[in-house]
Coordinates of C-alpha atoms and ligand atoms in Angstrom, one line a residue:
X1 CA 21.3 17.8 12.3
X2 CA 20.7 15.8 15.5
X3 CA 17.0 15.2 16.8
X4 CA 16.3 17.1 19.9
X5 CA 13.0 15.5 20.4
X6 CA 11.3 12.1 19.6
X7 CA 7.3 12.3 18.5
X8 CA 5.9 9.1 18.1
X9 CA 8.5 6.8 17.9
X10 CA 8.2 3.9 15.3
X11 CA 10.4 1.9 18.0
X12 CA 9.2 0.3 21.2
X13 CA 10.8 -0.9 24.3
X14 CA 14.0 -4.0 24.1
X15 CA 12.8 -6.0 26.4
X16 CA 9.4 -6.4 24.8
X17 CA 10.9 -7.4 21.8
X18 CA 12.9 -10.0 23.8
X19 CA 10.1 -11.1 25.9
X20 CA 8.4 -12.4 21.9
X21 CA 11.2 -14.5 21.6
X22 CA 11.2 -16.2 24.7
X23 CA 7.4 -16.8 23.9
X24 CA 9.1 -18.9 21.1
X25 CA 10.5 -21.6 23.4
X26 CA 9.2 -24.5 25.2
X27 CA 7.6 -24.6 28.5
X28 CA 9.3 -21.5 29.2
X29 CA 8.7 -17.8 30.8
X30 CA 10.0 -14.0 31.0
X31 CA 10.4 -12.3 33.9
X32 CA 11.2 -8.7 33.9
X33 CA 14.1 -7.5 36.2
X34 CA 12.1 -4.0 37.2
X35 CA 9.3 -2.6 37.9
X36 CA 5.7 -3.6 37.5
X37 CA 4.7 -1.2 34.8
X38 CA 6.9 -2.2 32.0
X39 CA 5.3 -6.1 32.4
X40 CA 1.9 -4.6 32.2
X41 CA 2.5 -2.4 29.3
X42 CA 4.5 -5.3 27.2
X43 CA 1.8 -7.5 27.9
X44 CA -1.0 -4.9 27.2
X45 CA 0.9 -4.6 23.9
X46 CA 1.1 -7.5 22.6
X47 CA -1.8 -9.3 23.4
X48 CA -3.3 -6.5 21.0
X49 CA -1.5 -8.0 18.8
X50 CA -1.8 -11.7 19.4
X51 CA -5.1 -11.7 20.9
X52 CA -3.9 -14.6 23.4
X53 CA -3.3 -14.6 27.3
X54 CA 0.7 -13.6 27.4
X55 CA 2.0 -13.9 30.7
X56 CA 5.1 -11.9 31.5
X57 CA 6.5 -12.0 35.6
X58 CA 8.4 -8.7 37.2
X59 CA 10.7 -8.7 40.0
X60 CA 8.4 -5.5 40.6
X61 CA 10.6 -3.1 41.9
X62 CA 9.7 -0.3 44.8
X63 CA 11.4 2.6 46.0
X64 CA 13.6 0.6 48.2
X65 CA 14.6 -2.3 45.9
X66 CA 15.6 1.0 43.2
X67 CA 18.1 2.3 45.6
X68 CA 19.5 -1.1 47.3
X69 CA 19.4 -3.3 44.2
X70 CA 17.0 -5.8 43.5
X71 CA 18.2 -9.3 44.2
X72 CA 15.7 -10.3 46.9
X73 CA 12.8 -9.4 44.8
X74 CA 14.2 -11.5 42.2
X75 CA 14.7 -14.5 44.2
X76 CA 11.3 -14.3 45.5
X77 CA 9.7 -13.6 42.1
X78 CA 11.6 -16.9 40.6
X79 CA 10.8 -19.1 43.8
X80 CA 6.8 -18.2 43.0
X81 CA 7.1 -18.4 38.8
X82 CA 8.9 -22.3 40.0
X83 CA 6.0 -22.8 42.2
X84 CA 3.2 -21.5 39.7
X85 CA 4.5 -22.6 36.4
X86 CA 6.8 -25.4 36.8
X87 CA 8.6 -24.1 33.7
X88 CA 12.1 -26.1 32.0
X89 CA 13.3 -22.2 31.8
X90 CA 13.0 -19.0 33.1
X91 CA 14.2 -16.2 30.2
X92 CA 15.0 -12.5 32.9
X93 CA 15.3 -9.2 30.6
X94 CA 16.4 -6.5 32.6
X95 CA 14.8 -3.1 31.9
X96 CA 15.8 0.4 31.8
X97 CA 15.1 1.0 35.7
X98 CA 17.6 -2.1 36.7
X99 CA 20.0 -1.2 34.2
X100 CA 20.5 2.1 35.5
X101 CA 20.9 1.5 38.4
X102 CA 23.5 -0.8 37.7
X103 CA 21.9 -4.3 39.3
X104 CA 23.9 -6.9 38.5
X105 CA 20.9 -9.4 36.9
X106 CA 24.1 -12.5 36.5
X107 CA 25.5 -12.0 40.4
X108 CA 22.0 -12.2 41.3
X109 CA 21.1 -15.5 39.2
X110 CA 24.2 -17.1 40.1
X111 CA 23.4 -16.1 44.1
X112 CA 20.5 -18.2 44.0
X113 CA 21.3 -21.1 41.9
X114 CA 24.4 -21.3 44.9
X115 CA 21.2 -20.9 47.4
X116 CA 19.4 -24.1 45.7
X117 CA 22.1 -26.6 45.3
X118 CA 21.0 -29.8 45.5
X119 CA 17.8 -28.7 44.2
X120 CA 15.9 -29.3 41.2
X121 CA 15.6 -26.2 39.5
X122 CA 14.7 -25.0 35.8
X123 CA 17.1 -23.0 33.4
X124 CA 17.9 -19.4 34.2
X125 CA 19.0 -17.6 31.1
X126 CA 19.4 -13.7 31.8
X127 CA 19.9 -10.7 28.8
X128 CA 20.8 -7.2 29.2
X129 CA 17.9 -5.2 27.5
X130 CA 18.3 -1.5 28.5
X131 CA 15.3 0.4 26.4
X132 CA 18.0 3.2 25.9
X133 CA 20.2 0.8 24.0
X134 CA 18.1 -0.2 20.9
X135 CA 14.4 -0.7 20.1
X136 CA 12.1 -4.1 20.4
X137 CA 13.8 -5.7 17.2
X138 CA 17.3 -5.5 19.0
X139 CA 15.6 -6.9 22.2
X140 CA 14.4 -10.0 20.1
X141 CA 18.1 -10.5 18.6
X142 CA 19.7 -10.3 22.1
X143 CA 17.5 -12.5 23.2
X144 CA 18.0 -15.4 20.3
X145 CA 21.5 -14.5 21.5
X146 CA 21.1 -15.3 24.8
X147 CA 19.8 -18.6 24.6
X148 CA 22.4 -20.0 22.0
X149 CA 25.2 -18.5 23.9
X150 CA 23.9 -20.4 27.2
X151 CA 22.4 -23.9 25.3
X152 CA 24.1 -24.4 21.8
X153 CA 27.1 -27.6 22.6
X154 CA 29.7 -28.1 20.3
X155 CA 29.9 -30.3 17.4
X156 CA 31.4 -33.6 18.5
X157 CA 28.4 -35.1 17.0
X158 CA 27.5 -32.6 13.9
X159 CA 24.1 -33.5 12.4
X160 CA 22.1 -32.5 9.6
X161 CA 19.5 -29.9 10.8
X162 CA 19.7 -26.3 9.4
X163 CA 19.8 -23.9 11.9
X164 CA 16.8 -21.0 11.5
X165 CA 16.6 -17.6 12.8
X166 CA 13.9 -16.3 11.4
X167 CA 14.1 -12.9 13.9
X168 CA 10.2 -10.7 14.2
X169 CA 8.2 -12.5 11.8
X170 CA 4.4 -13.1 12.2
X171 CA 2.6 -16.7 13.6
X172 CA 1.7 -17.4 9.9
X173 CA 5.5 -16.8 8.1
X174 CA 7.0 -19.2 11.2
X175 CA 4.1 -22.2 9.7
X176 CA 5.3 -21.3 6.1
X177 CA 8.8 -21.4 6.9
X178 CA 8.1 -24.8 8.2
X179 CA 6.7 -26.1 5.6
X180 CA 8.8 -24.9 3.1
X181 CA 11.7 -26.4 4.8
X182 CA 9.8 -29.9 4.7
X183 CA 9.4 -29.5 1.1
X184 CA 13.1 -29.7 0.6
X185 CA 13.4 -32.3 3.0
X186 CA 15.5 -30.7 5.2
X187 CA 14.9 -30.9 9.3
X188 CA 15.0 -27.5 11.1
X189 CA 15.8 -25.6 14.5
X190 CA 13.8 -22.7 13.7
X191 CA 14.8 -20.2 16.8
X192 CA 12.2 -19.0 18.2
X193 CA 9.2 -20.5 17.1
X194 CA 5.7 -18.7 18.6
X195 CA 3.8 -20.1 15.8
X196 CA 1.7 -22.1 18.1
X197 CA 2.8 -20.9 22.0
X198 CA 1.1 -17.2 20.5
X199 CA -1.9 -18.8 18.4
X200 CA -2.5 -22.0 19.4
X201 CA -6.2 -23.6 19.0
X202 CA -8.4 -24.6 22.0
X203 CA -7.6 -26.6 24.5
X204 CA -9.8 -29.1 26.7
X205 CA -7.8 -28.1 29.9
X206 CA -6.1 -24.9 31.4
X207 CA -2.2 -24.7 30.5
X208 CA -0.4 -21.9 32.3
X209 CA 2.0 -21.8 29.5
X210 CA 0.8 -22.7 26.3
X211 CA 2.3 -26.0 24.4
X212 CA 4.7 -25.5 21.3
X213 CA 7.8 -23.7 20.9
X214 CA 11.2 -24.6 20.1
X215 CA 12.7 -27.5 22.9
X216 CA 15.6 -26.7 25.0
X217 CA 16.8 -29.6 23.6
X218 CA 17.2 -28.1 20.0
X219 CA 18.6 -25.1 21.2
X220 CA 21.6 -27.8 22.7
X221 CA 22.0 -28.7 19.2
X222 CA 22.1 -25.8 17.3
X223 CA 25.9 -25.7 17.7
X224 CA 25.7 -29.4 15.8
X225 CA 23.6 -28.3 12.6
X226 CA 25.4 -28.7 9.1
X227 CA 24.5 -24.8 8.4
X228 CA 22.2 -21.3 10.0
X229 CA 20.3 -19.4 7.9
X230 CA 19.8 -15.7 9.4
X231 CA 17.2 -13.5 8.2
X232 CA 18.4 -9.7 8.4
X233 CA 20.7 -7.7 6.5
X234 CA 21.4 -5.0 9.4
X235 CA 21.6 -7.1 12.2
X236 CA 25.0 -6.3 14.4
X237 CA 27.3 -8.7 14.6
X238 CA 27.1 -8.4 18.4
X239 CA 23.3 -10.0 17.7
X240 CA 23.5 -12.5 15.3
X241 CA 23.2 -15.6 16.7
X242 CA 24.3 -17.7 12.9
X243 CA 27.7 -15.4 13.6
X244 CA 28.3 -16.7 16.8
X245 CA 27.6 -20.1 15.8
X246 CA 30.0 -20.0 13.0
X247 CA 32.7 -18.4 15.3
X248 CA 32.0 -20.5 18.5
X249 CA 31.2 -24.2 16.9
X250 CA 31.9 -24.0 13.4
X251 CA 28.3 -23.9 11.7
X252 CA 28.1 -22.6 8.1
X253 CA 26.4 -19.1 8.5
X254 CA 24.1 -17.8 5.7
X255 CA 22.5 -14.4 6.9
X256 CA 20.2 -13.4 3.8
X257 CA 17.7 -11.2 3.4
X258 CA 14.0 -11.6 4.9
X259 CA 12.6 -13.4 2.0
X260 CA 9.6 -10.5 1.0
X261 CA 9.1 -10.5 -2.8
X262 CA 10.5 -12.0 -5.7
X263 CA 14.8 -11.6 -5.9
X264 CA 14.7 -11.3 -1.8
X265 CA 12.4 -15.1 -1.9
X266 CA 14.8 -16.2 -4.9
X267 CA 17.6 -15.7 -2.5
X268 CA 16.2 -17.8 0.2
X269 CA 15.4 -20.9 -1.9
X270 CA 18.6 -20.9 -3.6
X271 CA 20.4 -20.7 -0.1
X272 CA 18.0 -23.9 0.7
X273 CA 19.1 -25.7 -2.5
X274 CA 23.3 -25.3 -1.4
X275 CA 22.4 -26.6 1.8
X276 CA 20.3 -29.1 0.9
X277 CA 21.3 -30.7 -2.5
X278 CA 17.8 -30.5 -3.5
X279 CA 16.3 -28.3 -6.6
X280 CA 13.5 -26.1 -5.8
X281 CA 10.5 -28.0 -5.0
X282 CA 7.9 -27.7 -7.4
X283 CA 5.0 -26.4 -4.9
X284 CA 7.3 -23.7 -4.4
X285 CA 8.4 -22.6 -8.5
X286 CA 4.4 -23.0 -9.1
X287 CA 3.7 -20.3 -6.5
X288 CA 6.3 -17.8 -8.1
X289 CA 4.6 -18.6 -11.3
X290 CA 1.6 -17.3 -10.2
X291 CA 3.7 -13.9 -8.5
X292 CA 5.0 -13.1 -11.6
X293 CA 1.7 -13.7 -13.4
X294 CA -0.3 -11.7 -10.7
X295 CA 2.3 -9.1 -10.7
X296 CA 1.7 -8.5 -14.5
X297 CA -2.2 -8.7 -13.0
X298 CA -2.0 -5.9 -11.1
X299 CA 0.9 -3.7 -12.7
X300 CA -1.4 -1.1 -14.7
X301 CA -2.7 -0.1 -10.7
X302 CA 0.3 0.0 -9.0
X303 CA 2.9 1.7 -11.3
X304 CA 4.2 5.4 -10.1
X305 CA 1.9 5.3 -7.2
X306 CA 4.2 6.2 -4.4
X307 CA 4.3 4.5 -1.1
X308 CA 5.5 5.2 2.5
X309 CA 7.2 2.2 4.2
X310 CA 7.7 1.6 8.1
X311 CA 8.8 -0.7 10.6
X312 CA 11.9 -2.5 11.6
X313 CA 14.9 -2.0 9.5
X314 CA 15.1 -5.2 8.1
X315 CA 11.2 -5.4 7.5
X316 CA 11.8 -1.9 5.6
X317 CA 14.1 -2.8 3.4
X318 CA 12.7 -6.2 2.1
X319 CA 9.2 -5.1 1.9
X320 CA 10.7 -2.1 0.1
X321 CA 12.5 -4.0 -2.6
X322 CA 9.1 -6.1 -3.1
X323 CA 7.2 -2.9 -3.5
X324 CA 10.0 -1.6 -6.4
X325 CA 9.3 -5.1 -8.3
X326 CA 5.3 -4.2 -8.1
X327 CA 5.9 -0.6 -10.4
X328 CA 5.6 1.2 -7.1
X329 CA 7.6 4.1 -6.3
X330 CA 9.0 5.1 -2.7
X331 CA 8.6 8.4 -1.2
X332 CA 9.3 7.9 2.3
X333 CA 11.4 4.7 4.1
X334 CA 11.5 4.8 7.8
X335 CA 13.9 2.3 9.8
X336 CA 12.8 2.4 13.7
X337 CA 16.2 1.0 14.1
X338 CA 19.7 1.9 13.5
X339 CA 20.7 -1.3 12.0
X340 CA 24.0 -1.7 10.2
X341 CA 24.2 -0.2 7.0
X342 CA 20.7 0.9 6.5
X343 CA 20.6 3.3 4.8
X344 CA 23.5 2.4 2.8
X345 CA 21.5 -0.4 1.4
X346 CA 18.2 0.9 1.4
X347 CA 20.2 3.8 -1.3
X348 CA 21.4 1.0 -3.2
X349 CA 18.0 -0.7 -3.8
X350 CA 16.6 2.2 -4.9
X351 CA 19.2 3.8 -7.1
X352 CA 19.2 -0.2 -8.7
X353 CA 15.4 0.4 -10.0
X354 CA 16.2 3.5 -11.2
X355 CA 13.4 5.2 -9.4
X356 CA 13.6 8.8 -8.0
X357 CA 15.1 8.4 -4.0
X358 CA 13.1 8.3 -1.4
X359 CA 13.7 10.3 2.0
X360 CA 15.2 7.9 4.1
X361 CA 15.2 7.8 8.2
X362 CA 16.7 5.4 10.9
X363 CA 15.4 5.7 14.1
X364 CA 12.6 7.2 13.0
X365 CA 9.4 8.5 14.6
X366 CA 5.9 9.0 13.0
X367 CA 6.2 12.8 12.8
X368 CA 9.1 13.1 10.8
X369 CA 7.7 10.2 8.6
X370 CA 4.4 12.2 8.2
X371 CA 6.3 15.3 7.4
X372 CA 8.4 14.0 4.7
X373 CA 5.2 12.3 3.4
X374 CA 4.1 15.8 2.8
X375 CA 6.8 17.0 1.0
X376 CA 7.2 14.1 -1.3
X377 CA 3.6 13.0 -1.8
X378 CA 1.9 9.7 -0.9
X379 CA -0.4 7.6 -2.6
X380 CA -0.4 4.6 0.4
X381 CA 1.5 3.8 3.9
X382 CA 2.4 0.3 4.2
X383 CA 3.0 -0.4 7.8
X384 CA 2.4 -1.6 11.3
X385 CA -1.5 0.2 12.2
X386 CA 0.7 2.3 14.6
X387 CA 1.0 4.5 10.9
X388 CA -3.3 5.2 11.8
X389 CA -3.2 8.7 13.2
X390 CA -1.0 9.6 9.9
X391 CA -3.1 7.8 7.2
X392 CA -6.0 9.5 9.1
X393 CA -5.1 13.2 9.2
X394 CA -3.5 12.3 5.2
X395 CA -6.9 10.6 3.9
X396 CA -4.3 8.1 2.5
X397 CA -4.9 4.0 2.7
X398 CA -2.7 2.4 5.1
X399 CA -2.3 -1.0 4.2
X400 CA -1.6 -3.1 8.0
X401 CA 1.4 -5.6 7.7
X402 CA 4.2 -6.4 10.4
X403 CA 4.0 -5.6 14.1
X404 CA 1.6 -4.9 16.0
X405 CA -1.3 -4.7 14.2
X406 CA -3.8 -3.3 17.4
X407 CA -6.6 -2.4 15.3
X408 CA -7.6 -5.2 13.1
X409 CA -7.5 -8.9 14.1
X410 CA -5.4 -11.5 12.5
X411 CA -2.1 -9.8 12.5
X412 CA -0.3 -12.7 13.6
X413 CA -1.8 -14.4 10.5
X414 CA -0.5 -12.2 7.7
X415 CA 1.5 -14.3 5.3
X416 CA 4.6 -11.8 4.5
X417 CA 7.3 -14.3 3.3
X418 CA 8.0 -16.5 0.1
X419 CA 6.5 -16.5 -3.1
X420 CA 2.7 -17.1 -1.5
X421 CA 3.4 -13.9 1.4
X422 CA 4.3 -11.7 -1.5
X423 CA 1.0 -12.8 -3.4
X424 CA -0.9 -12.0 -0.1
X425 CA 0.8 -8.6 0.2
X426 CA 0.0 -7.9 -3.6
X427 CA -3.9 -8.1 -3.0
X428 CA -3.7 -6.3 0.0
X429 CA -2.3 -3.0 -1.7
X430 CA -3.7 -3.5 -5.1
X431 CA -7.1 -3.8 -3.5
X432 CA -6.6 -0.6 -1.2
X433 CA -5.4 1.4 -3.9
X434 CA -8.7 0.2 -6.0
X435 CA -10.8 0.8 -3.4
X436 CA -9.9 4.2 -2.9
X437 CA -10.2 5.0 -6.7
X438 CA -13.6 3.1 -6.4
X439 CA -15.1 5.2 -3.7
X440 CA -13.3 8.3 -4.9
X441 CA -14.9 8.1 -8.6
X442 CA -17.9 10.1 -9.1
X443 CA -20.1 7.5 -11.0
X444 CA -18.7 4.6 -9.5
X445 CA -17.8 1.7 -11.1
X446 CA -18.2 -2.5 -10.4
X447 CA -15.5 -3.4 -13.4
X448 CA -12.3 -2.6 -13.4
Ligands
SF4_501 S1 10.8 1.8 31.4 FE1 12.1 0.9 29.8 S2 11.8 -1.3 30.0 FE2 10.1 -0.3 31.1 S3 8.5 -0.2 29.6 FE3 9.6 1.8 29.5 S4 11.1 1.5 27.9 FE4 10.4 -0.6 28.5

């Protein structure tokens, strides 16, 4: 049966999702092709999150410019962000107002790079990110898109970087990546990389766009590198950046699983051992030693407790699978997507463990999630803290991972990937879940 109504949807707007990437590249900024509001609230949302000064520009759009187009606007708004910013490039999402009525964001680019011959001027990559069209996870891969479909040369001189698309991971899995990737040796593109443009430490002087990010330089050679590793099972192939880079220039594409838990983590390494020739560093077995110890650890807590899982599609399923490998059961799986396959695979995990089937949504919104938690039971949500108001009105632990996290601080350093982020993620439940025994129990208790 379709949905006549959304409540609460666990899916937010595309171009907010696109304007995170772009904070993942060097010395550049986002405008918004539209009105005003839509930069305030995607900045009001994800400095929640980030807890960092995000500056996002907006042709801002008025009555008029909604009926006669808006390419004056824009040209003004990227003659002041020039002015103001100096930046190498200038990322312009269009949003749902622009899109409907049809501006053409590329005629309108293309008008004033004619109008400035001659001059100096910085990169001008549009996207097409209509909030109708998909939620903030598609936003982020059409943006990724975007800027290797505009920067990424062929391979007259092929090299031997990896390409990375990590897709919506926190500030904290972009530095592990990194360093896991130095452990085998192996130089990276990692596309984007916000690691330090969205958590960056102090600075002496004022920066009106903070240092770090991924060089347009590296995004030229991204069509060069000896091989891309993807992260997402569900991405379209209209998204994937590794695709187009294996069809357009020729470079190996891997697209894997996000590495959460053991097998998903196993796959990742072992992808980084055929690339690189080199056996898993020993840093990196020592960590999963001590996963499948702590797993052991914290089994006797964990096993047939049932859990609710939300987020982005990709997010769901990995973190799902993890969960499985703890002794947890699923009762409730909500995609915010509609990502390839979803449910398909999310079915197949779960018939694999041999565990009763969850009830499974895509494009899912909070109340049907909190409905079906009813009906199946819950012992924990495991979620973004937008799953508050349900883990509140349930009395059931909700255990904050993934994006946004706007009622604690540190979401951007939660540790979700590798052998170490599944460690981090294995305290965080096991704890919750002994805490609420703990404060539950009517003589309390200090050992457990
Ligand atoms: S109008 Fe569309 S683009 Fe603007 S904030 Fe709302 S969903 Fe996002």
């Amino acid at each position: 049966m379709s949905k006549a109504v959304t409540q609460n949807s666990c899916s937010y707007c595309t171009p907010l999702g696109a304007s995170l990437a772009f904070k993942g590249i060097e010395n550049a900024i986002t405008m918004l092709h539209g009105s005003q509001g839509c930069a305030t609230y995607m900045r009001r949302f994800l400095i929640s999150h980030f807890r960092e000064p995000i500056d996002i520009a907006s042709s801002s759009f008025t009555e008029e410019t909604a009926i006669f187009g808006g390419g004056a606007n824009l040209h003004v708004g990227l003659d002041n962000l020039i002015s103001q910013y100096n930046p190498e490039l200038i990322a312009v999402a269009s949003t749902c107002l622009s899109e409907t009525i049809g501006d053409d964001l590329g005629l309108h680019i293309r008008d004033y790079k004619k109008a400035k011959t001659g001059e100096s001027i910085p990169y001008i990559v549009p996207v097409s990110t209509p909030s109708y069209k998909g939620s903030h996870i598609e936003g982020f891969y059409l943006a990724v898109m975007a800027l290797i479909q505009y920067f990424a040369e062929g391979r007259s001189k092929p090299d031997g970087a990896v390409n990375v698309f990590p897709g919506m991971v926190s500030c904290e899995d972009l530095r592990y990546l990194k360093e896991a990737l130095f452990a085998f040796g192996m130089p990276a593109i990692m596309v984007p990389d916000y690691s330090e443009t969205l958590e960056g430490g102090n600075w002496e002087e004022h920066h009106p766009i903070p240092p770090g990010g991924t060089p347009v330089e590296l995004l030229k050679k991204t069509g060069q590198s000896r091989a891309s590793i993807e992260f997402g099972q569900v991405i379209g192939t209209d998204q994937s950046a590794a695709q187009y880079l294996a069809e357009h220039h020729g470079v190996t594409a891997a697209r894997i699983p996000l590495p959460i838990g053991i097998r998903k983590t196993d796959i990742f390494f072992q992808t980084l051992e055929e690339i690189s020739g080199v056996s898993i560093p020993l840093c990196l077995r020592n960590n999963r030693g001590r996963l499948v110890d702590a797993l052991g650890d914290a089994h006797k807590y964990l096993y047939g407790k049932r859990a609710v899982v939300y987020g982005e599609d990709d997010f769901v399923l990995s973190v799902s699978s993890f969960l499985l490998e703890t002794g947890l059961h699923l009762s409730v799986c909500g995609g915010s997507g509609k990502g390839e396959g979803f449910k398909e695979k999310m079915t197949a995990l779960v018939t694999e463990s041999g565990t009763e089937m969850p009830i499974i949504y895509e494009g899912s919104d909070f109340k049907e999630i909190e409905i079906a938690a009813m009906q199946k039971g819950a012992d924990i949500f495991v979620g973004n803290s937008k799953g508050y108001k349900m883990s509140r009105s349930f009395d059931i632990p909700l255990v904050r991972i993934g994006f946004p996290i706007h009622d604690r601080i540190g979401g951007p350093r939660i540790l979700h990937l590798g052998y170490k982020g599944a460690l981090n993620l294995l305290d965080l439940i096991t704890n919750e879940l002994i805490r609420t025994q703990q404060s539950i129990s009517s003589v309390g208790y200090s050992y457990i």
